[in-house]
Tab-separated table of C-alpha atoms in Angstrom:
chain	number	residue	atom	x	y	z
A	125	MET	CA	-8.880	-19.629	-4.563
A	126	ILE	CA	-6.022	-20.404	-2.225
A	127	VAL	CA	-4.668	-18.304	0.683
A	128	LEU	CA	-1.180	-19.305	1.507
A	129	LYS	CA	0.957	-18.005	4.398
A	130	LEU	CA	4.738	-18.345	4.449
A	131	GLY	CA	5.808	-18.114	8.044
A	132	GLY	CA	8.224	-15.427	9.078
A	133	SER	CA	10.317	-18.034	10.772
A	134	VAL	CA	10.422	-20.145	7.616
A	135	ILE	CA	11.879	-17.383	5.260
A	136	THR	CA	14.015	-15.620	7.764
A	137	HIS	CA	16.553	-16.511	10.450
A	138	LYS	CA	14.381	-15.391	13.447
A	139	ASP	CA	17.272	-15.087	15.863
A	140	ARG	CA	19.324	-12.679	13.678
A	141	ALA	CA	17.919	-9.207	12.973
A	142	GLU	CA	16.952	-8.695	9.322
A	143	THR	CA	18.475	-11.911	8.105
A	144	LEU	CA	16.915	-13.755	5.094
A	145	ASP	CA	16.760	-17.534	5.019
A	146	GLY	CA	17.415	-17.436	1.281
A	147	GLU	CA	17.447	-21.315	0.904
A	148	SER	CA	13.984	-21.814	2.604
A	149	LEU	CA	12.585	-18.845	0.589
A	150	GLU	CA	13.956	-20.305	-2.613
A	151	GLN	CA	12.508	-23.786	-1.787
A	152	ALA	CA	9.094	-22.232	-1.156
A	153	ALA	CA	9.274	-20.070	-4.440
A	154	ASP	CA	10.289	-23.266	-6.250
A	155	SER	CA	7.237	-25.161	-5.018
A	156	ILE	CA	4.981	-22.206	-5.811
A	157	ALA	CA	6.480	-21.693	-9.279
A	158	GLN	CA	6.357	-25.409	-10.073
A	159	THR	CA	2.602	-25.734	-8.990
A	160	LEU	CA	1.622	-22.643	-11.080
A	161	GLY	CA	3.476	-24.219	-14.034
A	162	ASN	CA	2.281	-27.737	-13.702
A	163	GLU	CA	-0.961	-27.796	-11.923
A	164	LYS	CA	-2.868	-24.999	-13.384
A	165	ASP	CA	-6.119	-26.435	-12.343
A	166	ALA	CA	-5.205	-26.583	-8.685
A	167	LEU	CA	-4.678	-22.835	-8.692
A	168	LYS	CA	-6.949	-21.563	-11.410
A	169	GLY	CA	-8.906	-19.718	-8.815
A	170	GLY	CA	-5.800	-17.783	-7.988
A	171	LEU	CA	-3.366	-17.564	-5.199
A	172	VAL	CA	-2.874	-15.014	-2.531
A	173	LEU	CA	0.384	-15.075	-0.454
A	174	VAL	CA	0.990	-13.653	2.986
A	175	HIS	CA	4.199	-13.697	4.687
A	176	GLY	CA	5.147	-13.037	8.235
A	177	GLY	CA	7.589	-10.583	9.631
A	178	GLY	CA	10.306	-12.906	10.977
A	179	SER	CA	13.483	-11.161	12.037
A	180	PHE	CA	12.543	-8.158	9.844
A	181	GLY	CA	9.305	-7.242	11.434
A	182	HIS	CA	9.618	-8.428	15.031
A	183	HIS	CA	13.094	-6.981	15.532
A	184	ASN	CA	12.026	-3.407	14.497
A	185	ALA	CA	8.550	-3.590	16.170
A	186	SER	CA	10.058	-4.638	19.532
A	187	LYS	CA	12.780	-1.932	19.261
A	188	HIS	CA	10.046	0.581	19.166
A	189	GLY	CA	7.817	-1.178	21.643
A	190	VAL	CA	5.110	-1.697	19.107
A	191	SER	CA	2.736	-4.834	19.188
A	192	THR	CA	-0.746	-5.673	18.134
A	193	THR	CA	-2.028	-3.723	20.966
A	194	ALA	CA	0.724	-1.151	21.860
A	195	GLY	CA	1.114	1.494	19.172
A	196	THR	CA	3.311	4.432	18.068
A	197	ASN	CA	2.496	7.953	16.940
A	198	ASP	CA	6.012	8.344	15.627
A	199	ALA	CA	6.198	8.386	11.814
A	200	GLY	CA	9.917	7.575	12.078
A	201	ALA	CA	9.115	4.319	14.042
A	202	VAL	CA	6.286	3.498	11.650
A	203	LEU	CA	8.704	3.902	8.610
A	204	GLU	CA	11.396	1.724	10.228
A	205	ILE	CA	9.116	-1.168	10.941
A	206	HIS	CA	7.183	-0.800	7.700
A	207	GLY	CA	10.335	-0.319	5.668
A	208	ALA	CA	11.948	-3.492	7.077
A	209	MET	CA	8.798	-5.390	6.072
A	210	LYS	CA	8.874	-3.935	2.653
A	211	THR	CA	12.511	-5.019	2.234
A	212	LEU	CA	11.581	-8.618	3.188
A	213	ASN	CA	8.526	-8.324	0.732
A	214	GLN	CA	10.848	-7.224	-1.993
A	215	PHE	CA	13.076	-10.287	-1.386
A	216	VAL	CA	9.969	-12.560	-1.568
A	217	LEU	CA	8.635	-10.854	-4.824
A	218	THR	CA	12.032	-11.123	-6.522
A	219	ARG	CA	12.383	-14.747	-5.914
A	220	LEU	CA	8.930	-15.425	-7.227
A	221	LEU	CA	9.373	-13.109	-10.282
A	222	GLU	CA	12.670	-14.881	-11.116
A	223	ARG	CA	10.624	-17.957	-11.359
A	224	GLY	CA	7.926	-16.563	-13.571
A	225	VAL	CA	5.335	-16.003	-10.784
A	226	GLN	CA	3.498	-12.796	-11.459
A	227	ALA	CA	3.842	-11.645	-7.915
A	228	VAL	CA	2.889	-8.071	-6.971
A	229	PRO	CA	3.031	-6.375	-3.483
A	230	VAL	CA	0.184	-5.272	-1.242
A	231	HIS	CA	1.389	-3.367	1.752
A	232	PRO	CA	-1.267	-3.576	4.582
A	233	PHE	CA	-0.185	-0.033	5.992
A	234	SER	CA	-1.400	1.480	2.782
A	235	THR	CA	-4.825	-0.035	2.879
A	236	ALA	CA	-5.871	-1.547	6.307
A	237	CYS	CA	-6.673	-0.018	9.601
A	238	ARG	CA	-8.142	-0.748	13.105
A	239	ASP	CA	-10.833	0.809	14.999
A	240	GLY	CA	-10.551	1.843	18.594
A	241	ASP	CA	-11.493	-1.715	19.715
A	242	GLY	CA	-8.765	-3.209	17.487
A	243	ALA	CA	-11.198	-4.633	14.866
A	244	LEU	CA	-9.355	-4.978	11.437
A	245	GLU	CA	-10.678	-3.234	8.434
A	246	LEU	CA	-8.980	-4.684	5.335
A	247	PRO	CA	-10.351	-3.672	1.823
A	248	THR	CA	-9.977	-6.512	-0.652
A	249	SER	CA	-11.352	-5.187	-4.038
A	250	GLN	CA	-7.775	-4.387	-5.145
A	251	VAL	CA	-6.753	-8.035	-4.284
A	252	GLU	CA	-9.687	-9.386	-6.143
A	253	SER	CA	-8.792	-7.271	-9.292
A	254	MET	CA	-5.105	-8.396	-9.147
A	255	LEU	CA	-6.327	-12.146	-8.892
A	256	ALA	CA	-8.638	-11.532	-11.894
A	257	GLU	CA	-5.793	-10.069	-13.917
A	258	GLY	CA	-3.560	-13.100	-13.135
A	259	PHE	CA	-1.387	-11.398	-10.479
A	260	VAL	CA	-0.264	-13.129	-7.282
A	261	PRO	CA	-0.812	-10.576	-4.518
A	262	VAL	CA	1.741	-10.722	-1.839
A	263	LEU	CA	0.729	-9.221	1.628
A	264	HIS	CA	2.720	-9.321	4.884
A	265	GLY	CA	2.676	-8.507	8.591
A	266	ASP	CA	2.973	-4.926	8.962
A	267	VAL	CA	1.974	-1.894	11.075
A	268	ILE	CA	-1.372	-0.252	10.430
A	269	ALA	CA	-3.011	2.864	11.757
A	270	GLN	CA	-5.276	2.331	14.738
A	271	THR	CA	-7.791	4.782	16.209
A	272	GLY	CA	-6.486	6.150	19.486
A	273	ARG	CA	-3.140	4.136	19.363
A	274	GLY	CA	-1.174	5.492	16.452
A	275	ALA	CA	0.060	2.518	14.540
A	276	THR	CA	-0.015	-1.069	15.755
A	277	VAL	CA	1.188	-4.468	14.321
A	278	VAL	CA	-1.007	-6.553	12.110
A	279	SER	CA	0.221	-10.101	11.963
A	280	GLY	CA	0.372	-12.234	8.939
A	281	ASP	CA	-1.949	-14.861	10.617
A	282	GLU	CA	-4.658	-12.057	11.247
A	283	LEU	CA	-4.334	-11.019	7.588
A	284	VAL	CA	-4.740	-14.821	6.527
A	285	VAL	CA	-7.971	-15.130	8.545
A	286	GLU	CA	-9.452	-11.816	7.182
A	287	LEU	CA	-8.546	-12.512	3.540
A	288	ALA	CA	-9.862	-16.190	3.710
A	289	GLN	CA	-13.175	-14.758	4.904
A	290	ALA	CA	-13.478	-11.743	2.573
A	291	LEU	CA	-12.283	-13.698	-0.551
A	292	GLU	CA	-14.174	-16.839	0.334
A	293	ALA	CA	-11.066	-18.950	-0.162
A	294	ASP	CA	-11.534	-22.535	-0.990
A	295	ARG	CA	-8.237	-23.673	0.667
A	296	ILE	CA	-5.943	-22.070	3.317
A	297	GLY	CA	-2.400	-23.163	4.103
A	298	LEU	CA	0.100	-22.080	6.688
A	299	CYS	CA	3.610	-23.095	5.848
A	300	SER	CA	5.490	-23.240	9.138
A	301	THR	CA	8.780	-24.336	10.600
A	302	VAL	CA	7.193	-27.389	12.132
A	303	PRO	CA	5.452	-30.137	9.973
A	304	GLY	CA	2.158	-29.524	11.707
A	305	VAL	CA	0.597	-28.959	15.196
A	306	LEU	CA	2.562	-31.270	17.374
A	307	ASP	CA	1.362	-33.293	20.416
A	308	GLU	CA	3.098	-34.072	23.555
A	309	GLU	CA	5.320	-36.631	21.891
A	310	ASP	CA	6.148	-34.321	18.990
A	311	ALA	CA	3.883	-36.281	16.567
A	312	VAL	CA	1.825	-34.410	14.119
A	313	ILE	CA	-1.839	-34.044	15.144
A	314	ASP	CA	-3.787	-35.026	11.995
A	315	ARG	CA	-6.939	-33.068	12.558
A	316	ILE	CA	-8.166	-30.421	15.135
A	317	SER	CA	-11.763	-29.454	15.137
A	318	ASN	CA	-12.029	-27.731	18.512
A	319	TYR	CA	-9.545	-25.911	20.689
A	320	GLU	CA	-10.257	-27.771	23.902
A	321	ALA	CA	-8.931	-31.002	22.399
A	322	VAL	CA	-5.415	-29.353	21.984
A	323	GLU	CA	-5.407	-27.024	24.846
A	324	SER	CA	-3.229	-29.324	26.933
A	325	VAL	CA	-0.529	-29.188	24.279
A	326	LEU	CA	-0.914	-25.527	22.987
A	327	GLY	CA	-1.728	-23.842	26.364
A	328	ALA	CA	-4.801	-21.775	27.239
A	329	SER	CA	-6.182	-19.742	24.240
A	330	GLU	CA	-6.147	-16.441	26.121
A	331	THR	CA	-2.463	-16.484	26.647
A	332	THR	CA	-1.428	-16.842	23.090
A	333	ASP	CA	1.122	-14.831	21.212
A	334	VAL	CA	-1.174	-13.266	18.496
A	335	THR	CA	1.673	-12.569	16.205
A	336	GLY	CA	3.054	-15.894	15.717
A	337	GLY	CA	2.235	-18.505	18.305
A	338	MET	CA	0.690	-21.800	17.235
A	339	ALA	CA	-2.274	-21.481	19.574
A	340	GLY	CA	-3.263	-18.098	18.015
A	341	LYS	CA	-2.998	-19.727	14.538
A	342	VAL	CA	-5.222	-22.703	15.497
A	343	ASN	CA	-7.747	-20.346	17.310
A	344	GLY	CA	-7.946	-18.104	14.160
A	345	LEU	CA	-8.346	-20.891	11.771
A	346	LEU	CA	-11.047	-22.632	13.828
A	347	GLU	CA	-13.163	-19.595	13.166
A	348	LEU	CA	-13.172	-20.155	9.373
A	349	GLU	CA	-15.913	-22.012	7.535
A	350	VAL	CA	-13.406	-23.879	5.248
A	351	ALA	CA	-10.588	-26.240	6.457
A	352	ALA	CA	-7.070	-24.984	6.683
A	353	SER	CA	-3.774	-26.862	6.889
A	354	ILE	CA	-0.675	-26.241	8.891
A	355	PHE	CA	2.393	-27.950	7.440
A	356	GLY	CA	6.209	-27.624	7.025
A	357	LEU	CA	8.138	-26.448	3.949
A	358	ASP	CA	8.277	-30.089	2.769
A	359	GLY	CA	4.538	-30.167	2.691
A	360	LEU	CA	4.145	-26.970	0.573
A	361	ALA	CA	4.138	-28.622	-2.860
A	362	SER	CA	1.738	-31.352	-1.720
A	363	PHE	CA	-0.643	-28.667	-0.216
A	364	LEU	CA	-0.556	-26.637	-3.505
A	365	GLU	CA	-1.331	-29.876	-5.441
A	366	GLY	CA	-4.545	-30.260	-3.569
A	367	LYS	CA	-3.485	-32.593	-0.686
A	368	ASN	CA	-3.720	-32.079	3.094
A	369	PRO	CA	-0.323	-32.373	4.524
A	370	GLY	CA	0.387	-31.719	8.172
A	371	THR	CA	-2.410	-30.726	10.490
A	372	THR	CA	-5.992	-29.993	9.143
A	373	ILE	CA	-7.927	-27.469	11.148
A	374	GLU	CA	-11.731	-27.511	10.538
B	149	MET	CA	-8.799	19.163	6.186
B	150	ILE	CA	-6.348	20.070	3.349
B	151	VAL	CA	-5.438	18.060	0.267
B	152	LEU	CA	-2.241	19.214	-1.257
B	153	LYS	CA	-0.596	17.959	-4.473
B	154	LEU	CA	3.011	18.528	-5.228
B	155	GLY	CA	3.259	18.358	-8.963
B	156	GLY	CA	5.688	15.808	-10.308
B	157	SER	CA	7.287	18.370	-12.363
B	158	VAL	CA	7.893	20.456	-9.279
B	159	ILE	CA	9.858	17.836	-7.312
B	160	THR	CA	11.673	16.145	-10.293
B	161	HIS	CA	13.554	17.152	-13.357
B	162	LYS	CA	11.021	15.919	-15.803
B	163	ASP	CA	13.252	15.745	-18.761
B	164	ARG	CA	15.914	13.564	-17.076
B	165	ALA	CA	14.742	9.943	-16.009
B	166	GLU	CA	14.440	9.437	-12.248
B	167	THR	CA	16.034	12.784	-11.288
B	168	LEU	CA	14.868	14.493	-8.182
B	169	ASP	CA	14.648	18.305	-8.037
B	170	GLY	CA	16.021	18.295	-4.569
B	171	GLU	CA	16.062	21.984	-4.146
B	172	SER	CA	12.290	22.417	-4.938
B	173	LEU	CA	11.359	19.428	-2.893
B	174	GLU	CA	13.224	20.990	0.103
B	175	GLN	CA	11.552	24.305	-0.501
B	176	ALA	CA	8.112	22.643	-0.475
B	177	ALA	CA	9.024	20.519	2.577
B	178	ASP	CA	10.226	23.785	4.435
B	179	SER	CA	6.847	25.493	3.680
B	180	ILE	CA	4.905	22.526	4.926
B	181	ALA	CA	6.983	21.967	8.091
B	182	GLN	CA	6.801	25.801	8.918
B	183	THR	CA	3.153	25.886	8.570
B	184	LEU	CA	2.550	22.774	10.722
B	185	GLY	CA	4.962	24.322	13.330
B	186	ASN	CA	3.567	27.964	13.223
B	187	GLU	CA	-0.056	27.757	12.031
B	188	LYS	CA	-1.476	24.880	13.790
B	189	ASP	CA	-4.937	26.274	13.480
B	190	ALA	CA	-4.741	26.308	9.733
B	191	LEU	CA	-3.910	22.680	9.540
B	192	LYS	CA	-5.736	21.258	12.575
B	193	GLY	CA	-8.079	19.243	10.410
B	194	GLY	CA	-5.052	17.467	9.036
B	195	LEU	CA	-3.074	17.505	5.786
B	196	VAL	CA	-3.063	14.952	3.113
B	197	LEU	CA	-0.332	14.985	0.470
B	198	VAL	CA	-0.311	13.664	-2.972
B	199	HIS	CA	2.621	13.851	-5.338
B	200	GLY	CA	2.834	13.313	-9.070
B	201	GLY	CA	5.194	10.943	-10.892
B	202	GLY	CA	7.486	13.416	-12.677
B	203	SER	CA	10.502	11.754	-14.238
B	204	PHE	CA	10.147	8.637	-12.035
B	205	GLY	CA	6.683	7.531	-12.940
B	206	HIS	CA	6.313	8.879	-16.551
B	207	HIS	CA	9.637	7.452	-17.740
B	208	ASN	CA	8.877	3.909	-16.476
B	209	ALA	CA	5.239	3.896	-17.448
B	210	SER	CA	6.035	5.058	-21.000
B	211	LYS	CA	8.918	2.570	-21.291
B	212	HIS	CA	6.270	-0.176	-20.735
B	213	GLY	CA	3.526	1.441	-22.709
B	214	VAL	CA	1.316	1.867	-19.638
B	215	SER	CA	-1.051	4.821	-19.385
B	216	THR	CA	-4.296	5.687	-17.649
B	217	THR	CA	-6.090	3.445	-20.305
B	218	ALA	CA	-3.354	1.067	-21.538
B	219	GLY	CA	-2.434	-1.519	-19.031
B	220	THR	CA	0.107	-4.422	-18.393
B	221	ASN	CA	-0.265	-8.015	-17.131
B	222	ASP	CA	3.460	-8.163	-16.673
B	223	ALA	CA	4.381	-8.141	-12.929
B	224	GLY	CA	7.870	-7.090	-13.740
B	225	ALA	CA	6.652	-3.962	-15.472
B	226	VAL	CA	4.224	-3.184	-12.678
B	227	LEU	CA	7.097	-3.564	-10.148
B	228	GLU	CA	9.382	-1.234	-12.196
B	229	ILE	CA	6.854	1.543	-12.420
B	230	HIS	CA	5.595	1.113	-8.838
B	231	GLY	CA	9.060	0.745	-7.543
B	232	ALA	CA	10.293	3.986	-9.188
B	233	MET	CA	7.353	5.730	-7.607
B	234	LYS	CA	8.000	4.290	-4.177
B	235	THR	CA	11.629	5.629	-4.562
B	236	LEU	CA	10.287	9.109	-5.223
B	237	ASN	CA	7.871	8.733	-2.436
B	238	GLN	CA	10.693	7.796	-0.016
B	239	PHE	CA	12.538	11.033	-1.057
B	240	VAL	CA	9.420	13.092	-0.251
B	241	LEU	CA	8.964	11.191	3.132
B	242	THR	CA	12.543	11.647	4.179
B	243	ARG	CA	12.617	15.368	3.491
B	244	LEU	CA	9.419	15.845	5.452
B	245	LEU	CA	10.500	13.565	8.320
B	246	GLU	CA	13.830	15.355	8.664
B	247	ARG	CA	11.675	18.566	9.277
B	248	GLY	CA	9.499	17.013	11.908
B	249	VAL	CA	6.409	16.366	9.736
B	250	GLN	CA	5.045	13.002	10.684
B	251	ALA	CA	4.731	11.769	6.959
B	252	VAL	CA	3.798	8.162	6.239
B	253	PRO	CA	3.371	6.443	2.879
B	254	VAL	CA	0.126	5.341	1.168
B	255	HIS	CA	0.847	3.493	-1.979
B	256	PRO	CA	-2.134	3.354	-4.267
B	257	PHE	CA	-1.425	0.110	-5.777
B	258	SER	CA	-1.881	-1.543	-2.478
B	259	THR	CA	-5.296	-0.147	-1.998
B	260	ALA	CA	-6.973	1.219	-5.145
B	261	CYS	CA	-8.300	-0.456	-8.251
B	262	ARG	CA	-10.482	0.346	-11.362
B	263	ASP	CA	-13.402	-1.480	-12.650
B	264	GLY	CA	-13.685	-2.412	-16.361
B	265	ASP	CA	-14.974	1.095	-17.189
B	266	GLY	CA	-12.026	2.690	-15.590
B	267	ALA	CA	-13.899	3.959	-12.501
B	268	LEU	CA	-11.514	4.410	-9.628
B	269	GLU	CA	-12.184	2.743	-6.262
B	270	LEU	CA	-10.008	4.187	-3.515
B	271	PRO	CA	-10.703	3.120	0.152
B	272	THR	CA	-9.991	6.011	2.552
B	273	SER	CA	-10.677	4.633	6.082
B	274	GLN	CA	-6.898	4.157	6.474
B	275	VAL	CA	-6.145	7.728	5.463
B	276	GLU	CA	-8.798	8.897	7.951
B	277	SER	CA	-7.293	6.844	10.789
B	278	MET	CA	-3.758	8.150	9.924
B	279	LEU	CA	-5.160	11.816	10.028
B	280	ALA	CA	-6.867	11.180	13.291
B	281	GLU	CA	-3.547	9.901	14.793
B	282	GLY	CA	-1.686	13.006	13.659
B	283	PHE	CA	0.131	11.500	10.667
B	284	VAL	CA	0.481	13.171	7.298
B	285	PRO	CA	-0.519	10.474	4.717
B	286	VAL	CA	1.519	10.871	1.401
B	287	LEU	CA	-0.016	9.247	-1.627
B	288	HIS	CA	1.364	9.347	-5.194
B	289	GLY	CA	0.634	8.629	-8.746
B	290	ASP	CA	0.983	4.968	-9.229
B	291	VAL	CA	-0.143	1.886	-11.251
B	292	ILE	CA	-3.252	0.057	-10.036
B	293	ALA	CA	-5.108	-3.113	-10.985
B	294	GLN	CA	-7.830	-2.553	-13.623
B	295	THR	CA	-10.374	-5.147	-14.449
B	296	GLY	CA	-9.735	-6.449	-17.914
B	297	ARG	CA	-6.442	-4.411	-18.481
B	298	GLY	CA	-3.978	-5.752	-15.982
B	299	ALA	CA	-2.694	-2.659	-14.228
B	300	THR	CA	-3.053	1.012	-15.523
B	301	VAL	CA	-1.821	4.400	-14.276
B	302	VAL	CA	-3.607	6.517	-11.751
B	303	SER	CA	-2.524	10.007	-11.716
B	304	GLY	CA	-1.885	12.287	-8.725
B	305	ASP	CA	-4.545	14.724	-10.099
B	306	GLU	CA	-7.164	11.822	-10.128
B	307	LEU	CA	-6.233	10.913	-6.488
B	308	VAL	CA	-6.616	14.515	-5.427
B	309	VAL	CA	-10.092	14.811	-6.784
B	310	GLU	CA	-11.103	11.437	-5.292
B	311	LEU	CA	-9.596	12.088	-1.923
B	312	ALA	CA	-11.075	15.643	-1.682
B	313	GLN	CA	-14.498	14.201	-2.249
B	314	ALA	CA	-14.187	11.108	0.092
B	315	LEU	CA	-12.579	13.105	2.939
B	316	GLU	CA	-14.733	16.154	2.392
B	317	ALA	CA	-11.692	18.363	2.059
B	318	ASP	CA	-12.150	21.922	3.192
B	319	ARG	CA	-9.292	23.142	0.978
B	320	ILE	CA	-7.456	21.779	-2.011
B	321	GLY	CA	-4.297	22.952	-3.467
B	322	LEU	CA	-2.168	21.933	-6.513
B	323	CYS	CA	1.400	23.177	-6.314
B	324	SER	CA	2.588	23.410	-9.900
B	325	THR	CA	5.626	24.702	-11.865
B	326	VAL	CA	3.545	27.706	-13.064
B	327	PRO	CA	2.109	30.343	-10.672
B	328	GLY	CA	-1.450	29.476	-11.803
B	329	VAL	CA	-3.404	28.870	-14.839
B	330	LEU	CA	-2.161	31.346	-17.470
B	331	ASP	CA	-4.040	33.347	-20.077
B	332	GLU	CA	-2.873	34.195	-23.606
B	333	GLU	CA	-0.557	36.817	-22.271
B	334	ASP	CA	0.920	34.442	-19.637
B	335	ALA	CA	-1.031	36.375	-16.789
B	336	VAL	CA	-2.372	34.424	-13.984
B	337	ILE	CA	-6.128	33.905	-14.351
B	338	ASP	CA	-7.598	34.815	-10.873
B	339	ARG	CA	-10.760	32.697	-10.984
B	340	ILE	CA	-12.251	29.933	-13.197
B	341	SER	CA	-15.803	28.854	-12.506
B	342	ASN	CA	-16.588	27.103	-15.861
B	343	TYR	CA	-14.452	25.278	-18.508
B	344	GLU	CA	-15.915	27.117	-21.478
B	345	ALA	CA	-14.281	30.453	-20.159
B	346	VAL	CA	-10.720	28.989	-20.449
B	347	GLU	CA	-11.176	26.589	-23.362
B	348	SER	CA	-9.521	29.014	-25.728
B	349	VAL	CA	-6.367	28.984	-23.563
B	350	LEU	CA	-6.352	25.458	-22.371
B	351	GLY	CA	-7.704	23.599	-25.410
B	352	ALA	CA	-10.782	21.344	-25.702
B	353	SER	CA	-11.444	19.340	-22.571
B	354	GLU	CA	-11.658	16.049	-24.366
B	355	THR	CA	-8.131	16.256	-25.696
B	356	THR	CA	-6.597	16.672	-22.197
B	357	ASP	CA	-3.595	14.767	-20.914
B	358	VAL	CA	-5.245	13.121	-17.905
B	359	THR	CA	-1.973	12.412	-16.111
B	360	GLY	CA	-0.706	16.042	-15.909
B	361	GLY	CA	-2.171	18.618	-18.229
B	362	MET	CA	-3.627	21.778	-16.961
B	363	ALA	CA	-6.837	21.235	-18.693
B	364	GLY	CA	-7.318	17.888	-16.992
B	365	LYS	CA	-6.576	19.464	-13.607
B	366	VAL	CA	-9.048	22.327	-14.124
B	367	ASN	CA	-11.837	19.938	-15.302
B	368	GLY	CA	-11.304	17.677	-12.356
B	369	LEU	CA	-11.292	20.484	-9.768
B	370	LEU	CA	-14.471	22.110	-11.374
B	371	GLU	CA	-16.394	18.955	-10.414
B	372	LEU	CA	-15.607	19.572	-6.736
B	373	GLU	CA	-17.941	21.223	-4.297
B	374	VAL	CA	-15.220	23.154	-2.653
B	375	ALA	CA	-12.830	25.684	-4.228
B	376	ALA	CA	-9.233	24.659	-5.206
B	377	SER	CA	-6.259	26.666	-5.883
B	378	ILE	CA	-3.472	26.100	-8.544
B	379	PHE	CA	-0.175	27.962	-7.662
B	380	GLY	CA	3.544	27.840	-7.952
B	381	LEU	CA	6.099	26.858	-5.372
B	382	ASP	CA	6.271	30.405	-4.178
B	383	GLY	CA	2.607	30.327	-3.289
B	384	LEU	CA	2.646	27.173	-1.277
B	385	ALA	CA	3.341	28.735	2.171
B	386	SER	CA	0.577	31.356	1.563
B	387	PHE	CA	-1.845	28.561	0.510
B	388	LEU	CA	-1.193	26.538	3.639
B	389	GLU	CA	-1.578	29.736	5.742
B	390	GLY	CA	-5.179	29.998	4.536
B	391	LYS	CA	-4.813	32.302	1.555
B	392	ASN	CA	-5.700	31.845	-2.094
B	393	PRO	CA	-2.607	32.271	-4.249
B	394	GLY	CA	-2.638	31.617	-8.056
B	395	THR	CA	-5.776	30.579	-9.674
B	396	THR	CA	-8.928	29.764	-7.753
B	397	ILE	CA	-11.184	27.043	-9.454
B	398	GLU	CA	-14.770	26.842	-8.031
């Protein structure tokens, strides 16, 4: 079973509000559809997709002052952020369906929540049922209800870590705008097995942007029992075929 | 805590595909908004809404041959049925938000599933968190993944029974197109405490239409520990204020 995240910055133009990067999304959808068509063995355990918010989620969340820790009790604000993410999700689903991928939506707001300490609760029986029936569930960064804070943001990266653990994923991939985690000379770091080794490049782990920064991604992935890969769009097909492009975190 | 269902036939014109009954929906939204504004005590435990599919869900489900027992493995069909229900849900949310009700969506496909025997699994932690934060969660009849059958229909009535049990609802109301369960002379039956007493009017319980028939509703509600009311749109305000309009099932 593979959990694959398509970065929000990959599939949207992050500097313009609610603007799809159609070309990149189609390249990603092509890679996924081709692998599902040609390499059935590589994906026989199923594929779960997660996409980030990019200029759909971040723009609307920041407009309402909502983050992973700052919430809102205004249903109108919730619907605006959630609605923007559903619009982006629909773009992703459509591109996949057009290519014969049996993609179906799983909206985190409808199923997940956080307790007062921020711990994420994400039911996954529905995702397992979808996988067993041959569907490709597509989740996304979203708002979710949090005890004491109304609704806060859940990032795609957080969902990837949670899904990988709950579903005991065999492989985890993060498709990013960069070809991997880069060192001081912008060369791809081949392998990361502890955070201290990359702290000088990525910065202290406590200061990470939990909804998108590379430090947050690396920290989250280091917690997992299986290896994860961070790679660019050009590495996606290779990852889906079973190779390890970009940076391997283990 | 109150679980209230708005019947699909109440808020849509059931004989015309995807046609909202805007007038009835607005009357229902008015009753809900007024009670939330004026009778805070009556609703202080929170309100969960469920709406049926009406001409949005049933039309699309029947087009694809999907029912509570017959499923589909075609993601395109799933998205068409699910998408129509989301459109109807958005109409309901908008009418409520316009009146100051903090309504938020919970799409069953994103959270629920069925096992091979058809038993429904519906997580409710997210609904409890929403209630605790002052939101009014709005669920709806939908398709959900089912082991061995792809995706099958889950009816609003089924969700009401499941939610009422899981959330230990204090009161349960079904707002229908009729003023209650009717006897042979079309008079409202005041109280039903066992199915045998109404079998002559409603027909044998095995032959019931699980996605909407009155027999199915009565059977489902008889299973619950607390009393439930079935009433028409004119009884909605009275129900929300704490009275027992229409037929009481206990």
